mmCIF file of C-alpha atoms in Angstrom:
data_model
loop_
_atom_site.group_PDB
_atom_site.id
_atom_site.type_symbol
_atom_site.label_atom_id
_atom_site.label_comp_id
_atom_site.label_asym_id
_atom_site.label_seq_id
_atom_site.Cartn_x
_atom_site.Cartn_y
_atom_site.Cartn_z
ATOM 1 C CA MET A 1 -22.591 94.696 -13.707
ATOM 2 C CA ARG A 2 -21.656 93.267 -10.623
ATOM 3 C CA LEU A 3 -19.225 96.455 -9.649
ATOM 4 C CA GLN A 4 -22.212 98.858 -10.371
ATOM 5 C CA SER A 5 -24.425 96.878 -7.115
ATOM 6 C CA ILE A 6 -21.273 97.713 -4.798
ATOM 7 C CA PRO A 7 -21.860 101.605 -4.435
ATOM 8 C CA VAL A 8 -25.693 101.051 -3.968
ATOM 9 C CA LEU A 9 -25.016 98.600 -1.134
ATOM 10 C CA LEU A 10 -22.720 101.021 0.481
ATOM 11 C CA LEU A 11 -25.233 104.003 0.484
ATOM 12 C CA LEU A 12 -27.727 101.895 2.231
ATOM 13 C CA THR A 13 -25.679 100.424 4.729
ATOM 14 C CA ALA A 14 -24.688 104.418 5.317
ATOM 15 C CA LEU A 15 -28.242 105.089 5.471
ATOM 16 C CA GLY A 16 -29.019 102.540 7.935
ATOM 17 C CA SER A 17 -26.866 103.846 10.939
ATOM 18 C CA ALA A 18 -28.039 106.816 10.967
ATOM 19 C CA ALA A 19 -27.907 108.626 15.447
ATOM 20 C CA GLU A 20 -31.290 108.566 17.244
ATOM 21 C CA LEU A 21 -32.932 110.767 19.794
ATOM 22 C CA THR A 22 -35.017 108.780 22.338
ATOM 23 C CA ILE A 23 -37.372 110.035 25.243
ATOM 24 C CA SER A 24 -38.051 108.052 28.559
ATOM 25 C CA SER A 25 -41.541 107.555 30.331
ATOM 26 C CA GLY A 26 -42.452 108.411 33.445
ATOM 27 C CA THR A 27 -45.614 108.696 36.381
ATOM 28 C CA VAL A 28 -46.659 112.065 37.978
ATOM 29 C CA SER A 29 -48.651 112.709 40.903
ATOM 30 C CA ALA A 30 -50.599 116.144 41.650
ATOM 31 C CA SER A 31 -47.923 117.513 43.810
ATOM 32 C CA GLN A 32 -44.474 116.355 41.629
ATOM 33 C CA ARG A 33 -42.598 116.725 38.735
ATOM 34 C CA VAL A 34 -41.756 114.032 36.516
ATOM 35 C CA ILE A 35 -38.141 113.892 34.873
ATOM 36 C CA LEU A 36 -38.156 112.283 31.320
ATOM 37 C CA THR A 37 -34.596 111.924 29.628
ATOM 38 C CA VAL A 38 -33.656 112.585 25.943
ATOM 39 C CA ASN A 39 -31.157 110.466 25.207
ATOM 40 C CA LEU A 40 -28.649 110.141 22.019
ATOM 41 C CA LYS A 41 -27.515 107.125 20.396
ATOM 42 C CA SER A 42 -24.989 108.405 18.071
ATOM 43 C CA ALA A 43 -24.447 104.896 16.303
ATOM 44 C CA GLY A 44 -20.841 105.735 15.351
ATOM 45 C CA GLU A 45 -21.541 109.443 13.898
ATOM 46 C CA ALA A 46 -19.799 112.312 15.432
ATOM 47 C CA VAL A 47 -23.020 114.425 16.424
ATOM 48 C CA SER A 48 -21.424 117.911 17.581
ATOM 49 C CA GLY A 49 -25.119 119.433 17.650
ATOM 50 C CA VAL A 50 -28.861 118.669 17.700
ATOM 51 C CA GLN A 51 -32.104 120.339 17.284
ATOM 52 C CA PHE A 52 -35.612 118.610 17.981
ATOM 53 C CA ASP A 53 -39.087 119.964 18.719
ATOM 54 C CA VAL A 54 -41.179 118.475 21.949
ATOM 55 C CA GLU A 55 -44.602 118.357 22.022
ATOM 56 C CA PHE A 56 -47.068 118.124 24.697
ATOM 57 C CA ASP A 57 -50.624 118.935 26.157
ATOM 58 C CA ASP A 58 -49.912 122.248 27.549
ATOM 59 C CA ALA A 59 -53.404 122.340 29.069
ATOM 60 C CA VAL A 60 -52.169 119.861 31.190
ATOM 61 C CA PHE A 61 -48.532 120.244 32.261
ATOM 62 C CA ASP A 62 -45.544 123.195 32.539
ATOM 63 C CA VAL A 63 -42.468 122.112 30.801
ATOM 64 C CA SER A 64 -38.933 122.928 31.409
ATOM 65 C CA LEU A 65 -35.888 121.809 29.789
ATOM 66 C CA GLU A 66 -32.202 121.568 30.779
ATOM 67 C CA ASN A 67 -28.640 120.167 29.530
ATOM 68 C CA GLY A 68 -28.138 116.846 29.916
ATOM 69 C CA PRO A 69 -24.922 115.156 31.311
ATOM 70 C CA ALA A 70 -23.897 114.269 27.536
ATOM 71 C CA ALA A 71 -24.212 117.712 26.648
ATOM 72 C CA GLU A 72 -22.311 119.244 29.385
ATOM 73 C CA GLN A 73 -19.939 116.875 29.214
ATOM 74 C CA ALA A 74 -19.047 117.965 25.412
ATOM 75 C CA GLY A 75 -19.543 121.885 26.292
ATOM 76 C CA LYS A 76 -22.635 122.114 25.063
ATOM 77 C CA SER A 77 -25.631 124.392 26.018
ATOM 78 C CA LEU A 78 -29.374 123.850 25.663
ATOM 79 C CA GLN A 79 -31.495 126.817 24.103
ATOM 80 C CA SER A 80 -35.269 126.375 23.718
ATOM 81 C CA ALA A 81 -37.970 128.645 22.309
ATOM 82 C CA ALA A 82 -42.105 128.330 22.586
ATOM 83 C CA LEU A 83 -43.565 127.755 18.866
ATOM 84 C CA GLY A 84 -47.079 128.123 19.889
ATOM 85 C CA GLU A 85 -49.044 125.801 22.501
ATOM 86 C CA GLY A 86 -47.699 122.447 23.499
ATOM 87 C CA LYS A 87 -44.250 122.880 21.121
ATOM 88 C CA ARG A 88 -41.048 124.065 21.981
ATOM 89 C CA ARG A 89 -38.057 124.017 19.658
ATOM 90 C CA VAL A 90 -34.836 122.710 21.360
ATOM 91 C CA LEU A 91 -31.310 123.326 20.445
ATOM 92 C CA ILE A 92 -28.320 122.102 22.098
ATOM 93 C CA ILE A 93 -25.237 123.296 20.700
ATOM 94 C CA GLY A 94 -21.814 124.593 21.431
ATOM 95 C CA LEU A 95 -18.689 127.014 20.034
ATOM 96 C CA ASN A 96 -16.672 123.991 19.908
ATOM 97 C CA GLN A 97 -15.847 121.121 17.664
ATOM 98 C CA THR A 98 -16.617 118.413 20.544
ATOM 99 C CA SER A 99 -19.182 115.521 19.984
ATOM 100 C CA PHE A 100 -21.577 114.345 21.898
ATOM 101 C CA SER A 101 -20.886 110.899 24.143
ATOM 102 C CA ASP A 102 -23.519 108.436 24.087
ATOM 103 C CA GLY A 103 -26.296 109.438 26.910
ATOM 104 C CA VAL A 104 -28.752 112.564 28.300
ATOM 105 C CA VAL A 105 -28.494 115.266 26.034
ATOM 106 C CA ALA A 106 -31.547 117.227 27.399
ATOM 107 C CA ILE A 107 -33.676 116.779 30.583
ATOM 108 C CA LEU A 108 -37.230 117.745 30.700
ATOM 109 C CA ARG A 109 -39.377 118.431 33.884
ATOM 110 C CA ALA A 110 -43.204 118.380 33.555
ATOM 111 C CA SER A 111 -45.363 119.270 36.297
ATOM 112 C CA LEU A 112 -49.408 119.120 36.268
ATOM 113 C CA LYS A 113 -51.431 122.281 36.021
ATOM 114 C CA GLY A 114 -54.647 120.658 36.912
ATOM 115 C CA ASN A 115 -56.426 119.815 34.145
ATOM 116 C CA SER A 116 -55.829 116.194 33.983
ATOM 117 C CA GLU A 117 -57.693 113.478 34.251
ATOM 118 C CA LYS A 118 -56.764 110.533 36.687
ATOM 119 C CA GLY A 119 -55.274 107.643 35.253
ATOM 120 C CA ARG A 120 -54.904 108.945 31.796
ATOM 121 C CA SER A 121 -51.638 108.682 29.664
ATOM 122 C CA TYR A 122 -50.112 112.021 28.166
ATOM 123 C CA SER A 123 -47.745 111.891 25.315
ATOM 124 C CA VAL A 124 -44.540 114.100 25.445
ATOM 125 C CA ARG A 125 -43.012 113.756 21.982
ATOM 126 C CA ILE A 126 -40.177 114.468 20.052
ATOM 127 C CA THR A 127 -40.329 114.924 16.282
ATOM 128 C CA SER A 128 -37.932 116.729 13.705
ATOM 129 C CA PRO A 129 -34.746 115.661 15.099
ATOM 130 C CA VAL A 130 -31.611 117.132 13.053
ATOM 131 C CA GLY A 131 -28.047 117.016 13.609
ATOM 132 C CA THR A 132 -24.828 118.527 12.845
ATOM 133 C CA ASP A 133 -21.350 117.161 12.565
ATOM 134 C CA LEU A 134 -17.833 118.917 13.447
ATOM 135 C CA ARG A 135 -17.470 120.676 10.263
ATOM 136 C CA ALA A 136 -21.258 121.736 10.252
ATOM 137 C CA GLY A 137 -22.351 118.914 7.998
ATOM 138 C CA SER A 138 -25.953 117.309 8.284
ATOM 139 C CA VAL A 139 -26.194 114.386 10.334
ATOM 140 C CA SER A 140 -28.974 112.146 9.802
ATOM 141 C CA VAL A 141 -31.047 111.504 13.346
ATOM 142 C CA SER A 142 -33.979 109.499 13.694
ATOM 143 C CA LYS A 143 -36.486 108.995 16.519
ATOM 144 C CA ARG A 144 -38.750 105.686 16.434
ATOM 145 C CA ASP A 145 -42.301 106.237 17.277
ATOM 146 C CA ALA A 146 -41.907 103.901 20.041
ATOM 147 C CA VAL A 147 -39.494 105.059 21.806
ATOM 148 C CA GLY A 148 -39.830 108.854 20.716
ATOM 149 C CA THR A 149 -43.209 108.977 23.093
ATOM 150 C CA GLY A 150 -42.767 109.895 26.361
ATOM 151 C CA ARG A 151 -45.815 108.470 28.391
ATOM 152 C CA ILE A 152 -46.756 110.331 31.459
ATOM 153 C CA VAL A 153 -49.605 108.566 33.887
ATOM 154 C CA LYS A 154 -51.230 111.034 36.576
#
């Protein structure tokens, strides 16, 4: 009976160590861009590729994305595609088996379109994060809502 509980404990321990994506927050004025960083903390996982969605208010922001230093160091490139107004799918992969180091995997630049209220906060969120390992296996990637939402204050 005691031996049967050990595999369950090991499974729960493994599930608790997922890689995590977070997004920073920032402040933007009418004539400037704000830079938000998307950070990966691997939690010991060999993450070699990530995919996530970015959601934002399309009426308020123009958004562009580019590779971060951790992605460049691993020889990965960032591709994104619009999934409709205010939503982009981001894929950061490479034709290699190099895993990411912890750090900035993507840089998001947002500028105001002029349809915003002064002093109001707008969210830029990471949703649906997934990852892959060196052998194209699935890696659990999480985001915490408190950290998974970048606030931009005009």
